[in-house]
PDB file of C-alpha atoms in Angstrom:
ATOM      1  CA  MET A   7      17.235  -7.639   7.300  1.00  0.00           C
ATOM      2  CA  ALA A   8      17.538  -3.873   6.777  1.00  0.00           C
ATOM      3  CA  LYS A   9      18.827  -2.879  10.454  1.00  0.00           C
ATOM      4  CA  CYS A  10      21.567  -5.452   9.302  1.00  0.00           C
ATOM      5  CA  LEU A  11      22.264  -3.932   6.102  1.00  0.00           C
ATOM      6  CA  ALA A  12      22.865  -0.689   7.638  1.00  0.00           C
ATOM      7  CA  ALA A  13      25.158  -2.149  10.308  1.00  0.00           C
ATOM      8  CA  GLU A  14      27.220  -3.546   7.303  1.00  0.00           C
ATOM      9  CA  ARG A  15      27.681  -0.116   5.759  1.00  0.00           C
ATOM     10  CA  LYS A  16      28.509   1.373   9.167  1.00  0.00           C
ATOM     11  CA  GLY A  17      25.330   3.345   8.538  1.00  0.00           C
ATOM     12  CA  THR A  18      22.550   4.771  10.643  1.00  0.00           C
ATOM     13  CA  PHE A  19      19.267   2.699  10.619  1.00  0.00           C
ATOM     14  CA  ILE A  20      15.891   4.635  11.123  1.00  0.00           C
ATOM     15  CA  SER A  21      12.757   2.653  11.922  1.00  0.00           C
ATOM     16  CA  VAL A  22       9.458   4.822  10.674  1.00  0.00           C
ATOM     17  CA  HIS A  23       5.658   3.421  10.969  1.00  0.00           C
ATOM     18  CA  ALA A  24       3.751   3.672   8.210  1.00  0.00           C
ATOM     19  CA  ALA A  25       0.837   4.943  10.368  1.00  0.00           C
ATOM     20  CA  SER A  26       2.450   7.598  11.511  1.00  0.00           C
ATOM     21  CA  LEU A  27       2.822   9.067   7.833  1.00  0.00           C
ATOM     22  CA  LEU A  28      -0.703   8.345   7.475  1.00  0.00           C
ATOM     23  CA  ALA A  29      -1.327  10.208  10.578  1.00  0.00           C
ATOM     24  CA  THR A  30       0.148  13.106   9.154  1.00  0.00           C
ATOM     25  CA  SER A  31      -2.132  15.458   7.714  1.00  0.00           C
ATOM     26  CA  TYR A  32      -1.710  16.527   3.986  1.00  0.00           C
ATOM     27  CA  ASP A  33      -0.807  19.648   4.213  1.00  0.00           C
ATOM     28  CA  LYS A  34       2.216  18.766   6.735  1.00  0.00           C
ATOM     29  CA  LEU A  35       2.753  15.438   5.068  1.00  0.00           C
ATOM     30  CA  ASP A  36       6.010  17.161   2.919  1.00  0.00           C
ATOM     31  CA  VAL A  37       7.362  18.682   6.052  1.00  0.00           C
ATOM     32  CA  ALA A  38       7.675  15.580   7.804  1.00  0.00           C
ATOM     33  CA  ILE A  39       8.838  13.541   5.061  1.00  0.00           C
ATOM     34  CA  GLY A  40      11.351  16.906   4.817  1.00  0.00           C
ATOM     35  CA  ALA A  41      12.108  16.703   8.165  1.00  0.00           C
ATOM     36  CA  LEU A  42      13.136  12.817   7.900  1.00  0.00           C
ATOM     37  CA  PHE A  43      15.112  13.716   4.780  1.00  0.00           C
ATOM     38  CA  GLN A  44      17.084  16.705   6.632  1.00  0.00           C
ATOM     39  CA  PHE A  45      17.877  14.098   9.353  1.00  0.00           C
ATOM     40  CA  ALA A  46      19.281  11.458   6.972  1.00  0.00           C
ATOM     41  CA  SER A  47      21.200  13.873   4.922  1.00  0.00           C
ATOM     42  CA  GLN A  48      23.287  14.305   8.339  1.00  0.00           C
ATOM     43  CA  ALA A  49      23.577  10.650   9.376  1.00  0.00           C
ATOM     44  CA  LEU A  50      24.592   9.269   5.983  1.00  0.00           C
ATOM     45  CA  PRO A  51      24.963   6.341   5.031  1.00  0.00           C
ATOM     46  CA  ILE A  52      21.556   5.436   5.732  1.00  0.00           C
ATOM     47  CA  VAL A  53      18.918   3.085   5.705  1.00  0.00           C
ATOM     48  CA  ILE A  54      15.012   4.235   6.260  1.00  0.00           C
ATOM     49  CA  TYR A  55      12.749   1.515   6.931  1.00  0.00           C
ATOM     50  CA  ILE A  56       9.182   1.373   6.842  1.00  0.00           C
ATOM     51  CA  GLN A  57       7.319  -0.652   8.907  1.00  0.00           C
ATOM     52  CA  ASP A  58       4.201  -2.206   7.676  1.00  0.00           C
ATOM     53  CA  MET A  59       4.554  -0.931   4.568  1.00  0.00           C
ATOM     54  CA  ASP A  60       1.107  -2.451   3.094  1.00  0.00           C
ATOM     55  CA  VAL A  61      -0.813  -0.370   5.503  1.00  0.00           C
ATOM     56  CA  LEU A  62       0.681   2.590   3.372  1.00  0.00           C
ATOM     57  CA  PHE A  63       0.621   1.297   0.010  1.00  0.00           C
ATOM     58  CA  THR A  64      -1.723  -0.818  -0.639  1.00  0.00           C
ATOM     59  CA  VAL A  65      -3.634   0.206  -3.741  1.00  0.00           C
ATOM     60  CA  ASN A  66      -7.092   1.550  -1.803  1.00  0.00           C
ATOM     61  CA  GLU A  67      -9.379   4.123  -3.712  1.00  0.00           C
ATOM     62  CA  GLU A  68      -9.954   5.559  -0.686  1.00  0.00           C
ATOM     63  CA  VAL A  69      -6.450   6.914   0.134  1.00  0.00           C
ATOM     64  CA  THR A  70      -4.603   5.952  -3.265  1.00  0.00           C
ATOM     65  CA  GLY A  71      -4.016   9.926  -3.776  1.00  0.00           C
ATOM     66  CA  PHE A  72      -2.446  10.522  -0.396  1.00  0.00           C
ATOM     67  CA  THR A  73      -0.341   7.254  -0.625  1.00  0.00           C
ATOM     68  CA  ASN A  74       0.568   8.645  -3.690  1.00  0.00           C
ATOM     69  CA  ARG A  75       1.571  11.962  -3.054  1.00  0.00           C
ATOM     70  CA  ILE A  76       3.630  10.069   0.045  1.00  0.00           C
ATOM     71  CA  LEU A  77       5.158   8.063  -2.493  1.00  0.00           C
ATOM     72  CA  PHE A  78       6.108  10.567  -4.561  1.00  0.00           C
ATOM     73  CA  MET A  79       7.989  13.038  -1.819  1.00  0.00           C
ATOM     74  CA  LEU A  80      10.138   9.854  -0.704  1.00  0.00           C
ATOM     75  CA  ALA A  81      11.004   9.535  -4.223  1.00  0.00           C
ATOM     76  CA  SER A  82      11.899  12.908  -4.890  1.00  0.00           C
ATOM     77  CA  HIS A  83      13.324  13.785  -1.599  1.00  0.00           C
ATOM     78  CA  LYS A  84      15.861  10.751  -2.007  1.00  0.00           C
ATOM     79  CA  THR A  85      16.769  11.679  -5.612  1.00  0.00           C
ATOM     80  CA  ARG A  86      17.582  15.189  -4.390  1.00  0.00           C
ATOM     81  CA  LEU A  87      19.836  13.594  -1.579  1.00  0.00           C
ATOM     82  CA  GLU A  88      21.500  11.273  -3.847  1.00  0.00           C
ATOM     83  CA  ALA A  89      22.345  14.265  -6.275  1.00  0.00           C
ATOM     84  CA  ARG A  90      24.044  16.275  -3.459  1.00  0.00           C
ATOM     85  CA  THR A  91      26.269  13.275  -2.301  1.00  0.00           C
ATOM     86  CA  LYS A  92      29.215  11.944  -4.077  1.00  0.00           C
ATOM     87  CA  HIS A  93      27.845   8.027  -3.937  1.00  0.00           C
ATOM     88  CA  GLY A  94      24.425   7.211  -5.523  1.00  0.00           C
ATOM     89  CA  ASP A  95      24.329   4.368  -2.682  1.00  0.00           C
ATOM     90  CA  VAL A  96      24.659   5.905   0.828  1.00  0.00           C
ATOM     91  CA  MET A  97      20.569   5.962   1.297  1.00  0.00           C
ATOM     92  CA  MET A  98      18.426   3.071   1.329  1.00  0.00           C
ATOM     93  CA  ILE A  99      14.750   2.950   1.672  1.00  0.00           C
ATOM     94  CA  ALA A 100      13.400  -0.474   2.359  1.00  0.00           C
ATOM     95  CA  GLY A 101       9.931  -1.736   4.002  1.00  0.00           C
ATOM     96  CA  SER A 102       8.048  -5.072   4.237  1.00  0.00           C
ATOM     97  CA  SER A 103       5.151  -6.185   2.938  1.00  0.00           C
ATOM     98  CA  CYS A 104       2.896  -9.234   3.547  1.00  0.00           C
ATOM     99  CA  ASP A 105       1.759  -9.494  -0.630  1.00  0.00           C
ATOM    100  CA  LEU A 106       3.489  -7.497  -2.826  1.00  0.00           C
ATOM    101  CA  ASN A 107       1.070  -7.747  -5.610  1.00  0.00           C
ATOM    102  CA  LYS A 108      -1.150  -5.820  -3.575  1.00  0.00           C
ATOM    103  CA  LEU A 109       0.904  -2.521  -2.937  1.00  0.00           C
ATOM    104  CA  ASN A 110       0.532   0.741  -5.034  1.00  0.00           C
ATOM    105  CA  PRO A 111       2.173   0.189  -8.490  1.00  0.00           C
ATOM    106  CA  TYR A 112       3.894   3.517  -8.228  1.00  0.00           C
ATOM    107  CA  ALA A 113       5.622   1.971  -4.859  1.00  0.00           C
ATOM    108  CA  THR A 114       7.767  -0.327  -7.099  1.00  0.00           C
ATOM    109  CA  LYS A 115       9.450   2.690  -8.628  1.00  0.00           C
ATOM    110  CA  VAL A 116      10.259   4.085  -5.304  1.00  0.00           C
ATOM    111  CA  PHE A 117      11.478   0.718  -3.924  1.00  0.00           C
ATOM    112  CA  ARG A 118      13.054  -1.093  -6.991  1.00  0.00           C
ATOM    113  CA  LYS A 119      13.946  -4.164  -5.957  1.00  0.00           C
ATOM    114  CA  THR A 120      12.335  -6.865  -3.911  1.00  0.00           C
ATOM    115  CA  ILE A 121      13.626  -9.487  -1.869  1.00  0.00           C
ATOM    116  CA  GLN A 122      10.884 -12.245  -1.096  1.00  0.00           C
ATOM    117  CA  VAL A 123      11.257 -13.949   2.365  1.00  0.00           C
ATOM    118  CA  ALA A 124       9.039 -17.145   2.825  1.00  0.00           C
ATOM    119  CA  LEU A 125       7.524 -17.391   6.410  1.00  0.00           C
ATOM    120  CA  PRO A 126       8.167 -20.588   8.237  1.00  0.00           C
ATOM    121  CA  ALA A 127       6.378 -24.175   7.036  1.00  0.00           C
ATOM    122  CA  THR A 128       3.486 -25.105   9.181  1.00  0.00           C
ATOM    123  CA  VAL A 129       5.557 -27.520  11.155  1.00  0.00           C
ATOM    124  CA  ASP A 130       8.223 -24.582  11.899  1.00  0.00           C
ATOM    125  CA  ARG A 131       5.542 -22.506  13.056  1.00  0.00           C
ATOM    126  CA  MET A 132       4.270 -25.049  15.744  1.00  0.00           C
ATOM    127  CA  LYS A 133       7.791 -25.617  16.567  1.00  0.00           C
ATOM    128  CA  LEU A 134       8.207 -21.847  17.325  1.00  0.00           C
ATOM    129  CA  LEU A 135       5.049 -21.698  18.942  1.00  0.00           C
ATOM    130  CA  LYS A 136       6.000 -24.685  21.148  1.00  0.00           C
ATOM    131  CA  GLN A 137       9.152 -23.043  22.203  1.00  0.00           C
ATOM    132  CA  PHE A 138       7.844 -19.427  22.854  1.00  0.00           C
ATOM    133  CA  LEU A 139       5.311 -21.169  25.222  1.00  0.00           C
ATOM    134  CA  ALA A 140       7.846 -23.668  26.828  1.00  0.00           C
ATOM    135  CA  ASP A 141       8.095 -21.798  30.312  1.00  0.00           C
ATOM    136  CA  ILE A 142       4.323 -20.595  30.343  1.00  0.00           C
ATOM    137  CA  LYS A 143       1.887 -22.724  31.706  1.00  0.00           C
ATOM    138  CA  HIS A 144      -0.839 -23.622  29.032  1.00  0.00           C
ATOM    139  CA  SER A 145      -3.204 -26.260  28.347  1.00  0.00           C
ATOM    140  CA  LEU A 146      -2.646 -26.459  24.561  1.00  0.00           C
ATOM    141  CA  ASN A 147      -2.400 -30.098  22.938  1.00  0.00           C
ATOM    142  CA  GLU A 148      -0.434 -31.334  19.654  1.00  0.00           C
ATOM    143  CA  ASP A 149      -3.837 -30.937  17.822  1.00  0.00           C
ATOM    144  CA  ASP A 150      -4.024 -27.147  19.242  1.00  0.00           C
ATOM    145  CA  PHE A 151      -0.196 -26.760  17.878  1.00  0.00           C
ATOM    146  CA  GLN A 152      -1.084 -28.310  14.458  1.00  0.00           C
ATOM    147  CA  ARG A 153      -4.380 -26.103  14.397  1.00  0.00           C
ATOM    148  CA  LEU A 154      -2.660 -22.772  15.459  1.00  0.00           C
ATOM    149  CA  GLY A 155       0.237 -24.088  12.958  1.00  0.00           C
ATOM    150  CA  GLU A 156      -2.277 -24.140  10.181  1.00  0.00           C
ATOM    151  CA  GLU A 157      -3.871 -20.700  10.998  1.00  0.00           C
ATOM    152  CA  THR A 158      -1.211 -18.494  10.985  1.00  0.00           C
ATOM    153  CA  VAL A 159      -0.013 -19.225   7.781  1.00  0.00           C
ATOM    154  CA  GLY A 160       0.624 -15.894   5.397  1.00  0.00           C
TER     155      GLY A 160
END
């Protein structure tokens, strides 16, 4: 969806893995995020998509300070970039999460709008599994597909 938004605006799309930000040491985090926004300032309009956002912004006592720092830096860099441009909507930070309720509350200040996209129903997941496996030899029967459809909820 984020890639479609970038294409619609004839903009640049960047995908960042949340784990790559977590792998950055605390003292080099500002440099990494600064470099991301430096590139972004040269490629406007732009959509920065954070994959597996819940890995980064889930409330977790062990890493909450670190993730708050990441969120603060994303928000401050975004604000500074928007202040230097003529239009406030030249940049978007988007992300995906399996459970919005588990996200760090500060994340809602950076990601102000949410769109919830429902996952396919059990029957539809079964159909998708059958389609994906149509050209592959397997020994799954209808009960197996039913069980897999039920187990893949969420």
